[in-house]
Amino acid sequence: MLDLIVERILFDMSDFYQKFFAIEGPGIVVYAPQSKEHSMFYLNTQQMMDAVNDFSNRQLDEMADVMRKSIAKAESADPRKVSLFLIQDEESISLYEFKKEEFKTLGLV
């Protein structure tokens, strides 16, 4: 059930991703539900590289690795076909790649 909820949210937010991408360049939408100040924001690839350095300096290797993978995905993404999202909680960070084509074949787009 949780997967369906996440997919629905990503489906709704994919238009915002495309607009952010057009304005800010390649990047990723980050959801940090535990944050009271910034629960959703966009990071372009330069900001993502800064985050990798910050995570590495704080020895948060898992988070740095996810961010590195996210940078590679963001730099090769076609925002008309794919939207990229990171969901961060207190313990981990997860990358979600929303492929619009999969929803088109189901008749949902």
PDB file of C-alpha atoms in Angstrom:
ATOM      1  CA  MET A   1       0.000   0.000   0.000  1.00  0.00           C
ATOM      2  CA  LEU A   2       2.851   2.372   0.849  1.00  0.00           C
ATOM      3  CA  ASP A   3       4.348   1.832  -2.618  1.00  0.00           C
ATOM      4  CA  LEU A   4       1.062   2.884  -4.243  1.00  0.00           C
ATOM      5  CA  ILE A   5       0.943   6.033  -2.147  1.00  0.00           C
ATOM      6  CA  VAL A   6       4.539   6.919  -3.027  1.00  0.00           C
ATOM      7  CA  GLU A   7       3.879   6.266  -6.739  1.00  0.00           C
ATOM      8  CA  ARG A   8       0.798   8.504  -6.681  1.00  0.00           C
ATOM      9  CA  ILE A   9       2.735  11.340  -5.025  1.00  0.00           C
ATOM     10  CA  LEU A  10       5.568  11.004  -7.538  1.00  0.00           C
ATOM     11  CA  PHE A  11       3.077  10.942 -10.392  1.00  0.00           C
ATOM     12  CA  ASP A  12       1.537  14.201  -9.156  1.00  0.00           C
ATOM     13  CA  MET A  13       4.922  15.820  -8.580  1.00  0.00           C
ATOM     14  CA  SER A  14       6.484  14.862 -11.924  1.00  0.00           C
ATOM     15  CA  ASP A  15       5.183  18.086 -13.532  1.00  0.00           C
ATOM     16  CA  PHE A  16       6.907  20.125 -10.824  1.00  0.00           C
ATOM     17  CA  TYR A  17      10.125  18.203 -11.452  1.00  0.00           C
ATOM     18  CA  GLN A  18       9.990  19.093 -15.144  1.00  0.00           C
ATOM     19  CA  LYS A  19       9.519  22.806 -14.288  1.00  0.00           C
ATOM     20  CA  PHE A  20      12.369  22.794 -11.750  1.00  0.00           C
ATOM     21  CA  PHE A  21      14.602  21.050 -14.287  1.00  0.00           C
ATOM     22  CA  ALA A  22      13.847  23.725 -16.900  1.00  0.00           C
ATOM     23  CA  ILE A  23      14.658  26.582 -14.505  1.00  0.00           C
ATOM     24  CA  GLU A  24      17.485  25.160 -12.347  1.00  0.00           C
ATOM     25  CA  GLY A  25      19.019  22.587 -14.676  1.00  0.00           C
ATOM     26  CA  PRO A  26      19.521  18.889 -13.953  1.00  0.00           C
ATOM     27  CA  GLY A  27      18.788  17.907 -10.390  1.00  0.00           C
ATOM     28  CA  ILE A  28      16.450  16.132  -8.041  1.00  0.00           C
ATOM     29  CA  VAL A  29      13.423  16.883  -5.863  1.00  0.00           C
ATOM     30  CA  VAL A  30      14.107  16.077  -2.216  1.00  0.00           C
ATOM     31  CA  TYR A  31      11.421  15.199   0.314  1.00  0.00           C
ATOM     32  CA  ALA A  32      12.454  15.453   3.937  1.00  0.00           C
ATOM     33  CA  PRO A  33       9.184  14.963   5.827  1.00  0.00           C
ATOM     34  CA  GLN A  34      10.865  15.242   9.226  1.00  0.00           C
ATOM     35  CA  SER A  35      12.080  18.761   8.447  1.00  0.00           C
ATOM     36  CA  LYS A  36       9.805  21.504   9.713  1.00  0.00           C
ATOM     37  CA  GLU A  37      11.423  24.227   7.603  1.00  0.00           C
ATOM     38  CA  HIS A  38      12.150  22.557   4.256  1.00  0.00           C
ATOM     39  CA  SER A  39      10.091  19.424   3.715  1.00  0.00           C
ATOM     40  CA  MET A  40      10.449  19.657  -0.078  1.00  0.00           C
ATOM     41  CA  PHE A  41      13.136  21.346  -2.173  1.00  0.00           C
ATOM     42  CA  TYR A  42      15.063  21.002  -5.422  1.00  0.00           C
ATOM     43  CA  LEU A  43      18.806  20.448  -5.646  1.00  0.00           C
ATOM     44  CA  ASN A  44      20.640  21.068  -8.900  1.00  0.00           C
ATOM     45  CA  THR A  45      23.743  18.997  -9.642  1.00  0.00           C
ATOM     46  CA  GLN A  46      26.139  21.566  -8.143  1.00  0.00           C
ATOM     47  CA  GLN A  47      24.175  21.603  -4.899  1.00  0.00           C
ATOM     48  CA  MET A  48      24.125  17.808  -4.986  1.00  0.00           C
ATOM     49  CA  MET A  49      27.930  17.736  -5.298  1.00  0.00           C
ATOM     50  CA  ASP A  50      28.146  20.056  -2.293  1.00  0.00           C
ATOM     51  CA  ALA A  51      25.888  17.645  -0.388  1.00  0.00           C
ATOM     52  CA  VAL A  52      28.184  14.713  -1.291  1.00  0.00           C
ATOM     53  CA  ASN A  53      31.133  16.601   0.179  1.00  0.00           C
ATOM     54  CA  ASP A  54      29.142  17.446   3.304  1.00  0.00           C
ATOM     55  CA  PHE A  55      27.984  13.839   3.776  1.00  0.00           C
ATOM     56  CA  SER A  56      31.538  12.572   3.222  1.00  0.00           C
ATOM     57  CA  ASN A  57      32.979  15.048   5.739  1.00  0.00           C
ATOM     58  CA  ARG A  58      30.419  13.870   8.302  1.00  0.00           C
ATOM     59  CA  GLN A  59      31.201  10.227   7.480  1.00  0.00           C
ATOM     60  CA  LEU A  60      27.670   9.578   6.215  1.00  0.00           C
ATOM     61  CA  ASP A  61      28.956   7.266   3.504  1.00  0.00           C
ATOM     62  CA  GLU A  62      25.641   5.623   2.621  1.00  0.00           C
ATOM     63  CA  MET A  63      23.983   8.985   2.058  1.00  0.00           C
ATOM     64  CA  ALA A  64      26.984  10.191   0.021  1.00  0.00           C
ATOM     65  CA  ASP A  65      26.752   7.082  -2.184  1.00  0.00           C
ATOM     66  CA  VAL A  66      23.037   7.586  -2.833  1.00  0.00           C
ATOM     67  CA  MET A  67      23.722  11.226  -3.709  1.00  0.00           C
ATOM     68  CA  ARG A  68      26.506  10.220  -6.133  1.00  0.00           C
ATOM     69  CA  LYS A  69      24.136   7.824  -7.893  1.00  0.00           C
ATOM     70  CA  SER A  70      21.520  10.573  -7.963  1.00  0.00           C
ATOM     71  CA  ILE A  71      23.945  12.971  -9.633  1.00  0.00           C
ATOM     72  CA  ALA A  72      24.676  10.442 -12.384  1.00  0.00           C
ATOM     73  CA  LYS A  73      20.951   9.872 -12.948  1.00  0.00           C
ATOM     74  CA  ALA A  74      20.172  13.608 -12.913  1.00  0.00           C
ATOM     75  CA  GLU A  75      22.863  14.428 -15.448  1.00  0.00           C
ATOM     76  CA  SER A  76      21.498  11.884 -17.919  1.00  0.00           C
ATOM     77  CA  ALA A  77      17.775  12.383 -17.227  1.00  0.00           C
ATOM     78  CA  ASP A  78      15.278  13.489 -19.854  1.00  0.00           C
ATOM     79  CA  PRO A  79      12.687  15.331 -17.735  1.00  0.00           C
ATOM     80  CA  ARG A  80       9.964  14.590 -20.317  1.00  0.00           C
ATOM     81  CA  LYS A  81      10.399  10.883 -19.587  1.00  0.00           C
ATOM     82  CA  VAL A  82      11.792  10.596 -16.059  1.00  0.00           C
ATOM     83  CA  SER A  83      11.452  12.422 -12.749  1.00  0.00           C
ATOM     84  CA  LEU A  84      13.926  11.899  -9.908  1.00  0.00           C
ATOM     85  CA  PHE A  85      13.130  12.128  -6.222  1.00  0.00           C
ATOM     86  CA  LEU A  86      15.013  11.563  -2.982  1.00  0.00           C
ATOM     87  CA  ILE A  87      13.051  10.732   0.123  1.00  0.00           C
ATOM     88  CA  GLN A  88      15.021  11.339   3.286  1.00  0.00           C
ATOM     89  CA  ASP A  89      14.191  10.351   6.813  1.00  0.00           C
ATOM     90  CA  GLU A  90      16.264  10.356   9.979  1.00  0.00           C
ATOM     91  CA  GLU A  91      17.954   7.049   9.177  1.00  0.00           C
ATOM     92  CA  SER A  92      18.296   6.832   5.414  1.00  0.00           C
ATOM     93  CA  ILE A  93      17.832   8.382   2.005  1.00  0.00           C
ATOM     94  CA  SER A  94      16.221   6.619  -0.964  1.00  0.00           C
ATOM     95  CA  LEU A  95      16.280   7.430  -4.667  1.00  0.00           C
ATOM     96  CA  TYR A  96      13.071   7.047  -6.671  1.00  0.00           C
ATOM     97  CA  GLU A  97      13.061   7.196 -10.444  1.00  0.00           C
ATOM     98  CA  PHE A  98       9.567   7.826 -11.781  1.00  0.00           C
ATOM     99  CA  LYS A  99       9.223   6.735 -15.418  1.00  0.00           C
ATOM    100  CA  LYS A 100       6.287   8.408 -17.117  1.00  0.00           C
ATOM    101  CA  GLU A 101       6.229   5.833 -19.941  1.00  0.00           C
ATOM    102  CA  GLU A 102       5.219   3.094 -17.514  1.00  0.00           C
ATOM    103  CA  PHE A 103       2.167   5.078 -16.508  1.00  0.00           C
ATOM    104  CA  LYS A 104       1.304   5.904 -20.128  1.00  0.00           C
ATOM    105  CA  THR A 105       1.158   2.217 -21.011  1.00  0.00           C
ATOM    106  CA  LEU A 106      -1.257   1.734 -18.115  1.00  0.00           C
ATOM    107  CA  GLY A 107      -3.405   4.615 -19.380  1.00  0.00           C
ATOM    108  CA  LEU A 108      -2.760   6.768 -16.323  1.00  0.00           C
ATOM    109  CA  VAL A 109      -1.079   9.710 -18.087  1.00  0.00           C
TER     110      VAL A 109
END
